[in-house]
XYZ file of C-alpha atoms in Angstrom:
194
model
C -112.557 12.514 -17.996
C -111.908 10.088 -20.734
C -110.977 7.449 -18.352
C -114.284 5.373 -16.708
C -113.581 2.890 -13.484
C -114.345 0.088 -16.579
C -111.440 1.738 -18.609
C -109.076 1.907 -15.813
C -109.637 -2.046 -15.302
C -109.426 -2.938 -18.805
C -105.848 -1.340 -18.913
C -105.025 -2.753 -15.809
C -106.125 -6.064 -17.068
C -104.662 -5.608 -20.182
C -100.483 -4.730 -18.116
C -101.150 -7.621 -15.976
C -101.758 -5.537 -12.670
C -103.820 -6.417 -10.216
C -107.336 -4.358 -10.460
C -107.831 -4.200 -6.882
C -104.942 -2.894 -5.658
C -103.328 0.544 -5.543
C -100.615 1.384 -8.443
C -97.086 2.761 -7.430
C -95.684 3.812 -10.730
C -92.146 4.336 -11.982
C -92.280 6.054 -15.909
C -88.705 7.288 -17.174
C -85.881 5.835 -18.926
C -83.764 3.374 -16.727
C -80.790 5.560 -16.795
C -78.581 6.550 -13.811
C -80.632 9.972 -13.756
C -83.547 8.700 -13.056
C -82.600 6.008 -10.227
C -84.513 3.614 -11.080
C -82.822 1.211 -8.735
C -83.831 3.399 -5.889
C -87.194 2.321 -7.198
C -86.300 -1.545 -7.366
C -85.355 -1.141 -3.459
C -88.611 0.846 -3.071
C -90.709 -2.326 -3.924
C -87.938 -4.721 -1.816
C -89.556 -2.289 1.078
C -93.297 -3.080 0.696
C -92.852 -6.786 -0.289
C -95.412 -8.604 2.155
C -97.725 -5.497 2.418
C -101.288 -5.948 0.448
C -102.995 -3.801 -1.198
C -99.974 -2.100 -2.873
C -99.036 -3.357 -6.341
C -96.095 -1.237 -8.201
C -95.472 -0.851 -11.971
C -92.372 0.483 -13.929
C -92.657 1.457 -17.672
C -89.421 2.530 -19.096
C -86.149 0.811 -20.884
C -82.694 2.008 -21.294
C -78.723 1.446 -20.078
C -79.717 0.467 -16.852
C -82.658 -2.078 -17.827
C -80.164 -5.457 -17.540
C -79.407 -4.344 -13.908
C -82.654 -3.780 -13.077
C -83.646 -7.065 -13.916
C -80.922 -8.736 -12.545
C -82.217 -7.165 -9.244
C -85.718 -8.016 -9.576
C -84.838 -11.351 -10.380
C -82.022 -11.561 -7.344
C -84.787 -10.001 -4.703
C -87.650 -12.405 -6.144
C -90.125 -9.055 -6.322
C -93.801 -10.625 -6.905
C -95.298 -7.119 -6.195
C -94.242 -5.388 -9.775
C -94.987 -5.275 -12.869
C -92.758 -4.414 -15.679
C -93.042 -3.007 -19.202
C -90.244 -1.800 -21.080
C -93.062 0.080 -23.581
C -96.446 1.384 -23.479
C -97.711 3.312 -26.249
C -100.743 5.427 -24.565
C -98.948 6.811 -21.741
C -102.309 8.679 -20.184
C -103.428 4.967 -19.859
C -100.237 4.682 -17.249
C -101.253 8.135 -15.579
C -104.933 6.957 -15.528
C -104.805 3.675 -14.010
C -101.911 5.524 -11.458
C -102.617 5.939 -7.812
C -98.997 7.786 -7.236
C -96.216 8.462 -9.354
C -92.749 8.166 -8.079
C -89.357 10.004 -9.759
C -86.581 9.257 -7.819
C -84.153 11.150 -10.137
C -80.731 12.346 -8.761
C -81.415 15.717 -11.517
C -83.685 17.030 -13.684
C -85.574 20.686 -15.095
C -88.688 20.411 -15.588
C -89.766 16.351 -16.121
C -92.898 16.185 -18.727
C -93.711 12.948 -16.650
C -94.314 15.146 -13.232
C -96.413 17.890 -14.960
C -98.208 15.245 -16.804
C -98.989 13.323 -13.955
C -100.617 16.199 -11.900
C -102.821 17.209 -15.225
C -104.352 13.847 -15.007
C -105.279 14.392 -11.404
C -102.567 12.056 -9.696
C -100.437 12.804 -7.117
C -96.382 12.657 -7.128
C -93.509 11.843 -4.755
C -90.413 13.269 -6.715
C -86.629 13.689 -5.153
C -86.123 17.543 -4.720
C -84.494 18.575 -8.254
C -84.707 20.823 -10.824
C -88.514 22.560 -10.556
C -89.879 19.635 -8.908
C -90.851 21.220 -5.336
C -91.987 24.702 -7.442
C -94.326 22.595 -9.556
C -95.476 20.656 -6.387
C -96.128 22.951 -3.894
C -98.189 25.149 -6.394
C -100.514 22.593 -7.164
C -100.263 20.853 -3.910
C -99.611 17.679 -5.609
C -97.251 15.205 -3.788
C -94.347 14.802 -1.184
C -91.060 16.266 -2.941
C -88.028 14.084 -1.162
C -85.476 16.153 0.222
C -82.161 14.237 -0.314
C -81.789 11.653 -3.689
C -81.273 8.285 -2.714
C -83.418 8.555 0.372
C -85.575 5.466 -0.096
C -87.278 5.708 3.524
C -88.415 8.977 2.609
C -89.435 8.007 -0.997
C -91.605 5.246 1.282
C -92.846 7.765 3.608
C -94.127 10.136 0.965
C -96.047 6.930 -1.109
C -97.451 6.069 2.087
C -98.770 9.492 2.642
C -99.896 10.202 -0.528
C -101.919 6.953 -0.599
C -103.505 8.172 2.659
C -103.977 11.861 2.184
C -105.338 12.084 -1.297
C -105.010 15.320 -3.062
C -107.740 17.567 -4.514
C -107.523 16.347 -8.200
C -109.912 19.291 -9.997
C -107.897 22.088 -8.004
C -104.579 20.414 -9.145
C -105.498 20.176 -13.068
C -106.835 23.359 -13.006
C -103.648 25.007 -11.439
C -101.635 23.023 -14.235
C -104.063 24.051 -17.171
C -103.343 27.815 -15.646
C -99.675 27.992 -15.369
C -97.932 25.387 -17.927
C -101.306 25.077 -20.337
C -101.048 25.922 -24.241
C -102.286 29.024 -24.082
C -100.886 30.087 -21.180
C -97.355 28.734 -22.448
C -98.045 30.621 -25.650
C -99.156 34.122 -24.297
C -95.650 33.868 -22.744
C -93.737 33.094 -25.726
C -95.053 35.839 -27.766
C -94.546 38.271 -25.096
C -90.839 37.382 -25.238
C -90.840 37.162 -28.753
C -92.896 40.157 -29.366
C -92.549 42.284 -26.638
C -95.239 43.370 -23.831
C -97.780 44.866 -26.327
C -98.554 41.218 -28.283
C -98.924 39.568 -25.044
């Protein structure tokens, strides 16, 4: 709610991304986990296809290689940013978030994402396809490394779009403060203090 069309532009603006088209994102730490090179090939596969624009926020091990590649395939279609302080301002101006990641629990970034209303196409790790398939928020990947399917899912999602107010609700219900709390005191406490 605190983010108006004007807002969204002015942080697009502000990144360098282009206002009018939809926003791909990649947000994690460029670390063999997360496969953020199965992201870099993601973008090879849309190259020539308007209306798409694709952003990665993140640094770590893997950022030299991932320039190297960007640089090597001549990508004109993303946007980089090793930092970004306001990371609702990512989520906001998102149309899909995409987590490749080869494991994982329970990534902030996913259940983050779907609070702000956006939709997800995550590998099938950890909770992912739980957390998904409760709020009904995304395409969870079946096999890591499958970058035709990772395509196939952003395609879908920006074509289907998901029922944002049903999906924030369902997160505010299940991994909320207060519902995260009520749960911790009844293990702490017992039954009776829940």
């Amino acid at each position: 709610a605190d983010y108006s069309v004007e807002r969204g532009l002015q942080i697009k603006q502000k990144l360098g991304v282009p206002v009018e088209k939809k926003l791909v994102t990649f947000c994690a730490r460029l670390h063999p986990q997360k496969r953020p090179l199965d992201f870099i090939e993601l973008v090879r596969r849309f190259t020539g296809e308007d209306g798409i624009h694709f952003l990665m926020v993140g640094d770590g091990p893997l950022a030299l290689e991932v320039e190297k590649q960007i640089v090597r395939i001549g990508l004109k279609n993303l946007t980089r940013c090793k930092f970004y302080t306001q990371i609702s301002d990512i989520y906001a101006i998102t149309d899909v978030m995409v987590l490749p990641s080869e494991y994982e629990a329970m990534p902030l970034v996913i259940l983050e994402t779907l609070a702000m209303g956006k939709p997800v196409v995550a590998t099938d790790v950890g909770h992912i396809r739980d957390v998904v398939g409760i709020t009904h928020g995304g395409i969870v990947v079946p096999n890591i490394g499958d970058v035709a399917a990772l395509r196939m899912g952003v395609l879908q999602s920006l074509r289907d779009p998901v029922d944002s107010a049903a999906m924030r609700q369902v997160i505010d219900q299940r991994f909320g403060v207060s519902h995260i709390a009520r749960q911790y005191l009844q293990v702490w406490l017992g039954e009776n203090h829940a």
